[in-house]
Coordinates of C-alpha atoms in Angstrom, one line a residue:
X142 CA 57.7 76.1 304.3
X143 CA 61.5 76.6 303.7
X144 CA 63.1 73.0 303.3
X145 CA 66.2 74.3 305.8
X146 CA 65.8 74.9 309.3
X147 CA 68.2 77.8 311.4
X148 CA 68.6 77.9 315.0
X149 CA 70.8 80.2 316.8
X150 CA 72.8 78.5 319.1
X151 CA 72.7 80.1 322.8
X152 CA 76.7 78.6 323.2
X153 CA 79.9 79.1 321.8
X154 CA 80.9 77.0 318.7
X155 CA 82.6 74.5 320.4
X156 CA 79.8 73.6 323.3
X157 CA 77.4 73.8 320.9
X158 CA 79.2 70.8 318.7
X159 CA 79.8 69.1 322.1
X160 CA 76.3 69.4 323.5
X161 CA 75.0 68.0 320.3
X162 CA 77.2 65.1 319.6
X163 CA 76.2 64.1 323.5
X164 CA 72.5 65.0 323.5
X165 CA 72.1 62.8 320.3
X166 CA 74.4 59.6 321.6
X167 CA 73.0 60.4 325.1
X168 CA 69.4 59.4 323.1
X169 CA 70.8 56.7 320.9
X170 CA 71.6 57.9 317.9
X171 CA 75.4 57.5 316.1
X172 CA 77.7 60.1 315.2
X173 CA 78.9 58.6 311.8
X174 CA 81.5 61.6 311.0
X175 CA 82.4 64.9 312.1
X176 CA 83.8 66.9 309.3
X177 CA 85.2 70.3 310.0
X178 CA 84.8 71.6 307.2
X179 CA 87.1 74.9 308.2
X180 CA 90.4 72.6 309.0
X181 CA 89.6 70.9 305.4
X182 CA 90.0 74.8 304.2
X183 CA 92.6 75.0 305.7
X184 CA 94.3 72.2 304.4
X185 CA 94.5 73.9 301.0
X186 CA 95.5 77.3 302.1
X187 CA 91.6 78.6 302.5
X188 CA 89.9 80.4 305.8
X189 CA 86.8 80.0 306.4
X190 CA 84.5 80.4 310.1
X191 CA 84.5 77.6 312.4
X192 CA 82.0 75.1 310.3
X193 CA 81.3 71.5 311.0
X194 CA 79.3 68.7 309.5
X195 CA 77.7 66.0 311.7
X196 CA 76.4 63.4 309.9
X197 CA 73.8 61.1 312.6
X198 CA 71.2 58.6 312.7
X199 CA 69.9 55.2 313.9
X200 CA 70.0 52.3 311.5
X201 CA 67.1 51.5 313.2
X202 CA 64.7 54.1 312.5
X203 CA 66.5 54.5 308.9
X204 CA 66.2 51.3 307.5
X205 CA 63.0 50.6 307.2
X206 CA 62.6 53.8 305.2
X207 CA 65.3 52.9 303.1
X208 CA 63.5 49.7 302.9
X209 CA 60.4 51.3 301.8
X210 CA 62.0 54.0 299.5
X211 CA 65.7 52.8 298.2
X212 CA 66.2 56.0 296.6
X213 CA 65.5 58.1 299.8
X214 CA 68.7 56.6 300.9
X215 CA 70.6 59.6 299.2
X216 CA 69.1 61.5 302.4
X217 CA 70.2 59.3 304.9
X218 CA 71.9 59.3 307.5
X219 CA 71.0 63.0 308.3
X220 CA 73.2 65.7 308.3
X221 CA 74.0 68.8 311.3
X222 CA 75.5 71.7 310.2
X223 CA 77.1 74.1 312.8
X224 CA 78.6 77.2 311.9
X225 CA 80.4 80.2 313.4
X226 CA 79.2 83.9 311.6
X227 CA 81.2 86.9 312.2
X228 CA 80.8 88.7 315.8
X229 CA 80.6 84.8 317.2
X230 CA 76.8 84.1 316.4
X231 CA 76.4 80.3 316.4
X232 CA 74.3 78.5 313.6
X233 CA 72.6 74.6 314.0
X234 CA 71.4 74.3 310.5
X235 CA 69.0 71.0 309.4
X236 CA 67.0 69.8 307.1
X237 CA 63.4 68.9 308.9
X238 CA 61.6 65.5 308.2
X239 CA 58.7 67.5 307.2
X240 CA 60.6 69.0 304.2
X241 CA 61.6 65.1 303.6
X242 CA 58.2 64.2 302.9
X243 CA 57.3 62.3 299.8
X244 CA 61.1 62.2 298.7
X245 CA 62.4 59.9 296.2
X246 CA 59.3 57.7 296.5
X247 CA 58.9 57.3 300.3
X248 CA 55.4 56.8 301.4
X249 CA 53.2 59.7 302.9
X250 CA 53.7 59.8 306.7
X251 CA 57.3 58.0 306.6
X252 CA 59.4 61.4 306.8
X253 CA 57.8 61.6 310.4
X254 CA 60.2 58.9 312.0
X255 CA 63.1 61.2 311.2
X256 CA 61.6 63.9 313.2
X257 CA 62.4 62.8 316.9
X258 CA 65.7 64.3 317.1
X259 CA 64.8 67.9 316.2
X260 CA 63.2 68.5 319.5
X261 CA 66.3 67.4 321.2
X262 CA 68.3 69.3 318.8
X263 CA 66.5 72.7 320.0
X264 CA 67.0 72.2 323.6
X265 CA 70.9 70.9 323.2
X266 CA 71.5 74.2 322.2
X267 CA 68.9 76.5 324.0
X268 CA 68.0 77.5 320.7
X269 CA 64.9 79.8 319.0
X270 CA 64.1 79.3 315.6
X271 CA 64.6 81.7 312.7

């Protein structure tokens, strides 16, 4: 199992940030930052694609894993990477919980929690796994 997941996004860079940030608010989780990571390029003279960080959860789902493991608090909250590729292919790029598991000294079957968002993640963006 590869520790990253890669969907292709069916919309264009900007609905696909949109749709995410109000599919996961829409089921109760936080946007704690949006970094675009291409305008940060751009602030020292550097081009890059359109490229943004989210950076979500729900304190409370998180921190009783943080609780459990304080150490797996490096991975938390969760990150959202959406990217722009030549020719306008859109990228949603995540780490799964499955590839969480046993991290940092959480206990077996913890990782799971972190898992509801994925499905939601897939259908915000019409999106097929590769």
């Amino acid at each position: 199992m590869t520790d990253i997941k890669r969907l292709e996004s069916a919309y264009p860079f900007a609905e696909t940030v949109q749709t995410l940030r109000a599919a996961l608010e829409g089921k109760g989780f936080s946007i704690f930052a949006a970094i675009d990571q291409r305008e940060a390029a751009r602030s020292v003279g550097l081009d890059m694609p359109p490229t943004t960080l989210l950076v979500y959860g729900n304190p409370k789902g998180g921190t009783p894993l943080m609780l459990a493991a304080p150490d797996f608090s490096i991975e938390l909250p969760l990150k959202l990477l959406v990217r722009e590729e030549a020719g306008g292919k859109v990228f949603v790029v995540y780490m799964p919980a499955a590839a969480l598991e046993g991290r940092h000294g959480l206990p077996v079957g913890l990782a799971a929690r972190l898992g509801a968002a994925e499905p939601l993640i897939a259908a915000a963006v019409g999106a097929a796994s590769n």
